[in-house]
mmCIF file of C-alpha atoms in Angstrom:
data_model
loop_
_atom_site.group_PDB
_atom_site.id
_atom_site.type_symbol
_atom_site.label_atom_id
_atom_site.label_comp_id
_atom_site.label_asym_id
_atom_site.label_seq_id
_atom_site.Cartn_x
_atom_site.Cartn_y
_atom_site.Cartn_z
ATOM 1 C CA UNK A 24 -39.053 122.556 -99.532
ATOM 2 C CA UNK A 25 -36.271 124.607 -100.289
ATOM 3 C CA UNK A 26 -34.380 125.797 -103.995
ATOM 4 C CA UNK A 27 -37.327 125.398 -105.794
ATOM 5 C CA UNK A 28 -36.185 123.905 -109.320
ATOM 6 C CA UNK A 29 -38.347 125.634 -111.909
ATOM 7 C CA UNK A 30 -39.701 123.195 -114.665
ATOM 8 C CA UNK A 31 -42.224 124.577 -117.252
ATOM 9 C CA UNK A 32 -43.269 120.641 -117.922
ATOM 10 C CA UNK A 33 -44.324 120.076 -113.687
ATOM 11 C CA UNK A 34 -45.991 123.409 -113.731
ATOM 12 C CA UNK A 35 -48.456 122.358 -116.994
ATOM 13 C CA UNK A 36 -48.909 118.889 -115.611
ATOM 14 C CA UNK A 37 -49.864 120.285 -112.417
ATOM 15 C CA UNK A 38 -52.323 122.823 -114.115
ATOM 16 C CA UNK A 39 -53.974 119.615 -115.750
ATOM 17 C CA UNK A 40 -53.983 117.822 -112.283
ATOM 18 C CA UNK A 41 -55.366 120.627 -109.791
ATOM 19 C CA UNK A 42 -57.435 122.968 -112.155
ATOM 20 C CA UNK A 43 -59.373 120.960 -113.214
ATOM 21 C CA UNK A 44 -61.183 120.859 -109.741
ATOM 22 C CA UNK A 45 -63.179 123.950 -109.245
ATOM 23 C CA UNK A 46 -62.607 124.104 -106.027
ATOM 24 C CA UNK A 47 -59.112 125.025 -106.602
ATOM 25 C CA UNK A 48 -60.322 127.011 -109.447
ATOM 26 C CA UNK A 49 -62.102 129.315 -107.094
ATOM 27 C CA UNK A 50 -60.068 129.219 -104.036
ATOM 28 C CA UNK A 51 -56.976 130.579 -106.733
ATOM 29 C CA UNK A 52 -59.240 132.876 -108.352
ATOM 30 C CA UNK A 53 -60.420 134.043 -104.956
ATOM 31 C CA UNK A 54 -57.271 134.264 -102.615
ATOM 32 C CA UNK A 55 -54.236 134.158 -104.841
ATOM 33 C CA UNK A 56 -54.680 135.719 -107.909
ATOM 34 C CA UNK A 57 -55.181 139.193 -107.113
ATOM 35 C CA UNK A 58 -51.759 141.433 -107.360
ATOM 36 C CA UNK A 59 -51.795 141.695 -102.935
ATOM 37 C CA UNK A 60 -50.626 137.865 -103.319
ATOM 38 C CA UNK A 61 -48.685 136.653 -105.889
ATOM 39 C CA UNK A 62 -47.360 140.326 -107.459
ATOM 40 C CA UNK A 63 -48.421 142.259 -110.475
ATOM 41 C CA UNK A 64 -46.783 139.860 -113.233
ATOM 42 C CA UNK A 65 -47.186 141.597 -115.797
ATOM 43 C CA UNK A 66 -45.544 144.894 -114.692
ATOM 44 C CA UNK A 67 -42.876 142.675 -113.141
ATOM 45 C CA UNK A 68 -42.687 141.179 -116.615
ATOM 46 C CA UNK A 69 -41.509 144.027 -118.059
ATOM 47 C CA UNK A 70 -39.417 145.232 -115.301
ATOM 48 C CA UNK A 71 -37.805 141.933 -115.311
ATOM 49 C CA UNK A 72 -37.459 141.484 -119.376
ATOM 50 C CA UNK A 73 -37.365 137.305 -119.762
ATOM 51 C CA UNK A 74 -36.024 135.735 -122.460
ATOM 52 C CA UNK A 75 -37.152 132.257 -121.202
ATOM 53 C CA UNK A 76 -39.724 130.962 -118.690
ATOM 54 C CA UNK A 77 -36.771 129.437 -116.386
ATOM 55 C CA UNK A 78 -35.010 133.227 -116.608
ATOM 56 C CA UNK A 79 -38.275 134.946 -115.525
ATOM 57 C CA UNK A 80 -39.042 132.738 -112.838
ATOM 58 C CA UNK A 81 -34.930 133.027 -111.312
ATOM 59 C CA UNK A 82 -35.480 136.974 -112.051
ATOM 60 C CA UNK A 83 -39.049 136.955 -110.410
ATOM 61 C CA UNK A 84 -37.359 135.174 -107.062
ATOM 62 C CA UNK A 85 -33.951 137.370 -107.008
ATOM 63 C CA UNK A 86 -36.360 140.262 -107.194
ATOM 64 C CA UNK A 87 -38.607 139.712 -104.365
ATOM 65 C CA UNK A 88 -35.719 139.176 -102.169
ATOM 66 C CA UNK A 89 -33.394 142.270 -103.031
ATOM 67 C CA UNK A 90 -36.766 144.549 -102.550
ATOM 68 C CA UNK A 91 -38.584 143.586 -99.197
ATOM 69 C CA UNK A 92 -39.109 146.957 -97.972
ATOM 70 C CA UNK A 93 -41.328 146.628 -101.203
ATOM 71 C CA UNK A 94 -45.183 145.445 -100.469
ATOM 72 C CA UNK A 95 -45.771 141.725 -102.596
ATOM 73 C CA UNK A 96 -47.714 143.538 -105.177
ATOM 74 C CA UNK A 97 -44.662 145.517 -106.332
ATOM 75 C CA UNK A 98 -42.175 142.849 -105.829
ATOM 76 C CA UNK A 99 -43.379 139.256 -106.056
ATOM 77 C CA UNK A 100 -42.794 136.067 -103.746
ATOM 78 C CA UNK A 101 -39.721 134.851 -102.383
ATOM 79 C CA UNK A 102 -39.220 131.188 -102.458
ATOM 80 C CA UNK A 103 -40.035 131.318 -98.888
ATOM 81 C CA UNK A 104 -42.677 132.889 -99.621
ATOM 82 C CA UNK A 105 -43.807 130.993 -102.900
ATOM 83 C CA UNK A 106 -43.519 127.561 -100.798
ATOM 84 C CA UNK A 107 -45.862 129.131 -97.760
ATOM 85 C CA UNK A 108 -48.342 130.470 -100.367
ATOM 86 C CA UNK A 109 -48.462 126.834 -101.740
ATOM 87 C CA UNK A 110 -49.405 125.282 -98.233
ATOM 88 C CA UNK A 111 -52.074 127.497 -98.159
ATOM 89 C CA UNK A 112 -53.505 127.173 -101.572
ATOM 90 C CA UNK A 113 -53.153 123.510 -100.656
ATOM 91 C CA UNK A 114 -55.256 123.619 -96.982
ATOM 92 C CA UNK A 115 -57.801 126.378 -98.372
ATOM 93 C CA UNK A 116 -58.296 123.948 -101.609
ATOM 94 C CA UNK A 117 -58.897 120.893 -99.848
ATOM 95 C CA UNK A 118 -61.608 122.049 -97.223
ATOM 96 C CA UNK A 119 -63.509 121.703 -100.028
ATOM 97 C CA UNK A 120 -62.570 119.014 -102.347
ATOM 98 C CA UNK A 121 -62.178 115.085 -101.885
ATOM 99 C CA UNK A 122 -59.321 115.282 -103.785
ATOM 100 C CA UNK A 123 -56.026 115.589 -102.323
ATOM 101 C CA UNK A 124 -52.366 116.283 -104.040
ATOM 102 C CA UNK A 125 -49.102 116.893 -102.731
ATOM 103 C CA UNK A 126 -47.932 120.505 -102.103
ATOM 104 C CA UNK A 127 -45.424 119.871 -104.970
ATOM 105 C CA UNK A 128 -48.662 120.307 -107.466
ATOM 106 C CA UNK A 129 -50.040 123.260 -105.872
ATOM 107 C CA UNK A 130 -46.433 124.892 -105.897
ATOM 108 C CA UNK A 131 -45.997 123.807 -109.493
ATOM 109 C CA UNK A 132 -49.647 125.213 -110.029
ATOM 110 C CA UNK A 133 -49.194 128.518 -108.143
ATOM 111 C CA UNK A 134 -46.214 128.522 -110.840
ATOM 112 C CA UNK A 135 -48.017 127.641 -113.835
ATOM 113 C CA UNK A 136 -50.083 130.741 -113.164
ATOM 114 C CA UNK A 137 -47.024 133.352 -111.818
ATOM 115 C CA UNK A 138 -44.577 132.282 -114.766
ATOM 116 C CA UNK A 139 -45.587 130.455 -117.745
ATOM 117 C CA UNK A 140 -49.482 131.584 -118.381
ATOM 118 C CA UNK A 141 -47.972 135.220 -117.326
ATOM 119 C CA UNK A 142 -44.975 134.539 -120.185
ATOM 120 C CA UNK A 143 -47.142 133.069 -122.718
ATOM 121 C CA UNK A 144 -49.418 136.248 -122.124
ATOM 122 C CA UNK A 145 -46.870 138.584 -122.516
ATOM 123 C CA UNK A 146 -45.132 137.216 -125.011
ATOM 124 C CA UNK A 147 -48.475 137.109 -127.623
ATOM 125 C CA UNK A 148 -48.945 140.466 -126.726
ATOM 126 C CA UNK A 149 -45.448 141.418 -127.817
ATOM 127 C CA UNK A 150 -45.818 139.820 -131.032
ATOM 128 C CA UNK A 151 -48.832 141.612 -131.556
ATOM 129 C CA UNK A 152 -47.895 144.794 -130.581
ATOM 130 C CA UNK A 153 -45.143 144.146 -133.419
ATOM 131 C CA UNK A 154 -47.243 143.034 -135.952
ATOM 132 C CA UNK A 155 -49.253 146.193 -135.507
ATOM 133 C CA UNK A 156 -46.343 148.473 -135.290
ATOM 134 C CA UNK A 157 -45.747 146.857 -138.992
ATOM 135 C CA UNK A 158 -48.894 147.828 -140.462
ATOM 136 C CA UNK A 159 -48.027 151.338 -139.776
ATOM 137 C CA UNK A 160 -50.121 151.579 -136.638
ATOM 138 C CA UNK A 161 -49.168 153.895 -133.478
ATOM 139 C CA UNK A 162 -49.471 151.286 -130.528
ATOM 140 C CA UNK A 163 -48.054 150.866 -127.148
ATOM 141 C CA UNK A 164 -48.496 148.839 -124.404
ATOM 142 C CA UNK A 165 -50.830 149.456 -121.953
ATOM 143 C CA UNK A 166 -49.809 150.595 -118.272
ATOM 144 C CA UNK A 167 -50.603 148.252 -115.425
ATOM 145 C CA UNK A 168 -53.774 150.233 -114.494
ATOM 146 C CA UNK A 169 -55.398 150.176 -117.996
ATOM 147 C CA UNK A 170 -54.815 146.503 -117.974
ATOM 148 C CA UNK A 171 -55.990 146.003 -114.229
ATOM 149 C CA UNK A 172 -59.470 147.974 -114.619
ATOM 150 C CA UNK A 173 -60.164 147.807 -118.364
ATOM 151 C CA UNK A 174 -58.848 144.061 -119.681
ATOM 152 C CA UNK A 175 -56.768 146.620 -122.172
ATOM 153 C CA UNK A 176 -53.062 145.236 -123.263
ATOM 154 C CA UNK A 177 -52.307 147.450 -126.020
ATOM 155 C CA UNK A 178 -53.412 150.803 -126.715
ATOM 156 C CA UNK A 179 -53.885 152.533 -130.152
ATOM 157 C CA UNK A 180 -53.227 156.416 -130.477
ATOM 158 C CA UNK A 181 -53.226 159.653 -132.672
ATOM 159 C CA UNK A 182 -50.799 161.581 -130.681
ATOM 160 C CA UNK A 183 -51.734 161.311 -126.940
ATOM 161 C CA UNK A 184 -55.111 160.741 -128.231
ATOM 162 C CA UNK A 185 -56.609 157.058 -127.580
ATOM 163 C CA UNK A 186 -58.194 155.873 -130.281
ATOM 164 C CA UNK A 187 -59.164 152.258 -129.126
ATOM 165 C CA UNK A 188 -57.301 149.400 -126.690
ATOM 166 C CA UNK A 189 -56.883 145.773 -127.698
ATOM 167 C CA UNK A 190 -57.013 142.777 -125.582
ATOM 168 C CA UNK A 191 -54.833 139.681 -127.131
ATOM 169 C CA UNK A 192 -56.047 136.403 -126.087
ATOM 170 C CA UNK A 193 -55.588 132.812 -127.167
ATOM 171 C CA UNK A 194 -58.543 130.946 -128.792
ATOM 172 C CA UNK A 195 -58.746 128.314 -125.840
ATOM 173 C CA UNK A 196 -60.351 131.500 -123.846
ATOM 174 C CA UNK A 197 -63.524 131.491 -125.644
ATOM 175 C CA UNK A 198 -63.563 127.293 -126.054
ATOM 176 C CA UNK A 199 -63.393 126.199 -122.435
ATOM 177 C CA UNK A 200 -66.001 125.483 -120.542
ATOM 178 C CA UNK A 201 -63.392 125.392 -117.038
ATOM 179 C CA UNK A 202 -65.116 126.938 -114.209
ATOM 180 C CA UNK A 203 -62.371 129.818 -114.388
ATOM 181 C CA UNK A 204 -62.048 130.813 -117.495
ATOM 182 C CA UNK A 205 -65.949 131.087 -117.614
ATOM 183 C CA UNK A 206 -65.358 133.332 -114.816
ATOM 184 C CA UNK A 207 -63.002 135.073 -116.683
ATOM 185 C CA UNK A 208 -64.857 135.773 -119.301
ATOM 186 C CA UNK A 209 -67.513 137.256 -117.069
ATOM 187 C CA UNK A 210 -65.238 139.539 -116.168
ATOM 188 C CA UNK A 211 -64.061 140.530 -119.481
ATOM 189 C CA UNK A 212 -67.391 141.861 -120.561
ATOM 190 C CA UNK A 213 -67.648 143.886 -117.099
ATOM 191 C CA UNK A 214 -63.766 145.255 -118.182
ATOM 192 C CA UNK A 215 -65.327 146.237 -121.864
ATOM 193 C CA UNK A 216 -68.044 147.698 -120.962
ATOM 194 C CA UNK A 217 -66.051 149.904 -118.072
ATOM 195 C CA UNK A 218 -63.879 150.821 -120.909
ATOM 196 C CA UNK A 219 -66.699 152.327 -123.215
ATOM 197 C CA UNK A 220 -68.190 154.096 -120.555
ATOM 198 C CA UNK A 221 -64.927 155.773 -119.901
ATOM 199 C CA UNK A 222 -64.473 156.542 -123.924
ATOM 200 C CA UNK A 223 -62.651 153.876 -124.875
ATOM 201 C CA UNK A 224 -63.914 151.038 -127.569
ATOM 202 C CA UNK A 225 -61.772 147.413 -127.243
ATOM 203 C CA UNK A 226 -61.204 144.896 -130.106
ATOM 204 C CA UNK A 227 -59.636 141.651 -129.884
ATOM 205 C CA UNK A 228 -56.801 139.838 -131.154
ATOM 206 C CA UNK A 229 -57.451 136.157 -130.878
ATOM 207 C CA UNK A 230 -54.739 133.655 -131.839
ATOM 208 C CA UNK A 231 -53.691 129.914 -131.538
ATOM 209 C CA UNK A 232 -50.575 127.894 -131.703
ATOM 210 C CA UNK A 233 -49.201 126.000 -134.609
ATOM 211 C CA UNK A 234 -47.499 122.771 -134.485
ATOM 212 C CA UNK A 235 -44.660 124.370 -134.143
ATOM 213 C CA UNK A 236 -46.004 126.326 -131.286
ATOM 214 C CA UNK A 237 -46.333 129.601 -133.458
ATOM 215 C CA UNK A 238 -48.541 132.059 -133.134
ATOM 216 C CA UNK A 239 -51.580 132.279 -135.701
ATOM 217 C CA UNK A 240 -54.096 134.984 -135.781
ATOM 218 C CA UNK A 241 -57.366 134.373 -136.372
ATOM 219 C CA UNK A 242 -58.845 136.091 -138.834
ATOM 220 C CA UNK A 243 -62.594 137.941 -138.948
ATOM 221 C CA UNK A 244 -64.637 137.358 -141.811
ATOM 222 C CA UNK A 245 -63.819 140.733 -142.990
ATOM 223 C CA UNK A 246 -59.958 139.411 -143.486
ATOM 224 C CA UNK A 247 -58.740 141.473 -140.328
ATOM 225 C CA UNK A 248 -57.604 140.655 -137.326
ATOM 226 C CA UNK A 249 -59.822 143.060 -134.550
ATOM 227 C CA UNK A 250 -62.378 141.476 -133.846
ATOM 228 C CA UNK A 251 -65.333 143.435 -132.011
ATOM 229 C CA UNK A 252 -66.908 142.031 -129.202
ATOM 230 C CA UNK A 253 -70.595 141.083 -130.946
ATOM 231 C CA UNK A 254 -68.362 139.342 -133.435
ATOM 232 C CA UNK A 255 -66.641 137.283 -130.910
ATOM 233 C CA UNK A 256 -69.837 136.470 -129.722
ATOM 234 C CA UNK A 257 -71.307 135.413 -132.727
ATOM 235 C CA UNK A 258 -68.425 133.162 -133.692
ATOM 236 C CA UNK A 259 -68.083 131.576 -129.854
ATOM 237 C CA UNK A 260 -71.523 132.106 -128.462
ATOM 238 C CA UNK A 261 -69.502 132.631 -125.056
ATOM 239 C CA UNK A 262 -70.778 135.313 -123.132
#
């Protein structure tokens, strides 16, 4: 498989297809998702700056290949590279599930994860770091490693002080009952509670999509948008 022709509409139809086996679920969690395998996206996100999910993914693959000497964390997958990956998702996935797809759905899967969740993610958090920014608060994003060991995307400050971090997620998060977001959630409470101990307190900003695939925060019952953890908890009853 070579020129791989990005298409935002194969890479959700494949999510639909192969995630919803948890074998797959794990084997991604497991091998492919860390950073060693598939790159830091987000950090490449805003290296990269998209302005569309087909311009990220043609930036993420021009990338990769102008910076080899790079390791894959730093620099992302080749096409080569993405179509290999893919091959192995697919044998590692089906040692352990009766189902079987083409590699076309684990490539458009691998995608689905690499480009459009990572675009959709960063593209919430830039409207909330905005909206913030409106109400007179002093945010910024958060650096790679604040993300990576704390689940933080945007930080509040008072000078260099931190005040608090913020973690933006859609509503869907705290809904589904998928084998890997459940994981994921696991390992959001490990993320806050790292956090604390280290000084720092997180609240949320959960949203959801309009018909016209806006963004709509969800409000607390206090009429704000942060919520605290205990009051995600008590409106979700997810952890």
């Amino acid at each position: 498989m070579n020129n791989i022709e990005f298409s935002e509409k194969k890479c959700r139809k494949a999510k639909e297809r192969v995630r919803k086996f948890e074998p797959a679920m794990k084997v991604w969690g497991k091998e492919f998702s860390p950073s060693r395998s598939i790159g830091k996206c987000t950090a490449l996100f805003r290296i990269l700056a998209p302005e569309s999910y087909d311009d990220f993914f043609a930036k993420y693959i021009k990338y990769a290949s102008e910076h080899l000497d790079k390791p894959i964390q730093d620099r992302g997958l080749t096409e080569e590279e993405l179509v290999k990956c893919s091959e192995r998702y697919k044998a590692l996935t089906e040692e352990h599930c009766g189902e079987k797809f083409p590699i076309e759905d684990y490539l458009y899967d691998a995608l689905c994860h690499i480009i459009v969740e990572t675009f959709d993610g960063m593209s919430s958090e830039r409207i909330a770091l905005e909206y913030l920014m409106r109400l007179g608060i002093n945010v910024e994003y958060a650096s790679y490693l604040y993300d990576s060991e704390y689940g933080i995307d945007i930080l509040a400050k008072c000078g260099s002080k931190i005040l608090y971090g913020i973690q933006v997620k859609p509503e869907s998060f705290f809904k589904s009952s998928r084998y890997d977001v459940r994981r994921d959630r696991a390992l959001l409470v490990k993320k806050k509670d790292k956090a604390l101990s280290d000084g720092i307190k997180t609240y949320y900003m959960v949203y959801k999509k309009d018909s016209d695939g806006k963004i709509v925060w969800i409000e607390c019952e206090d009429g704000k948008f942060a919520w605290t953890f205990d009051a995600l908890n008590e409106k979700y009853r997810c952890f």
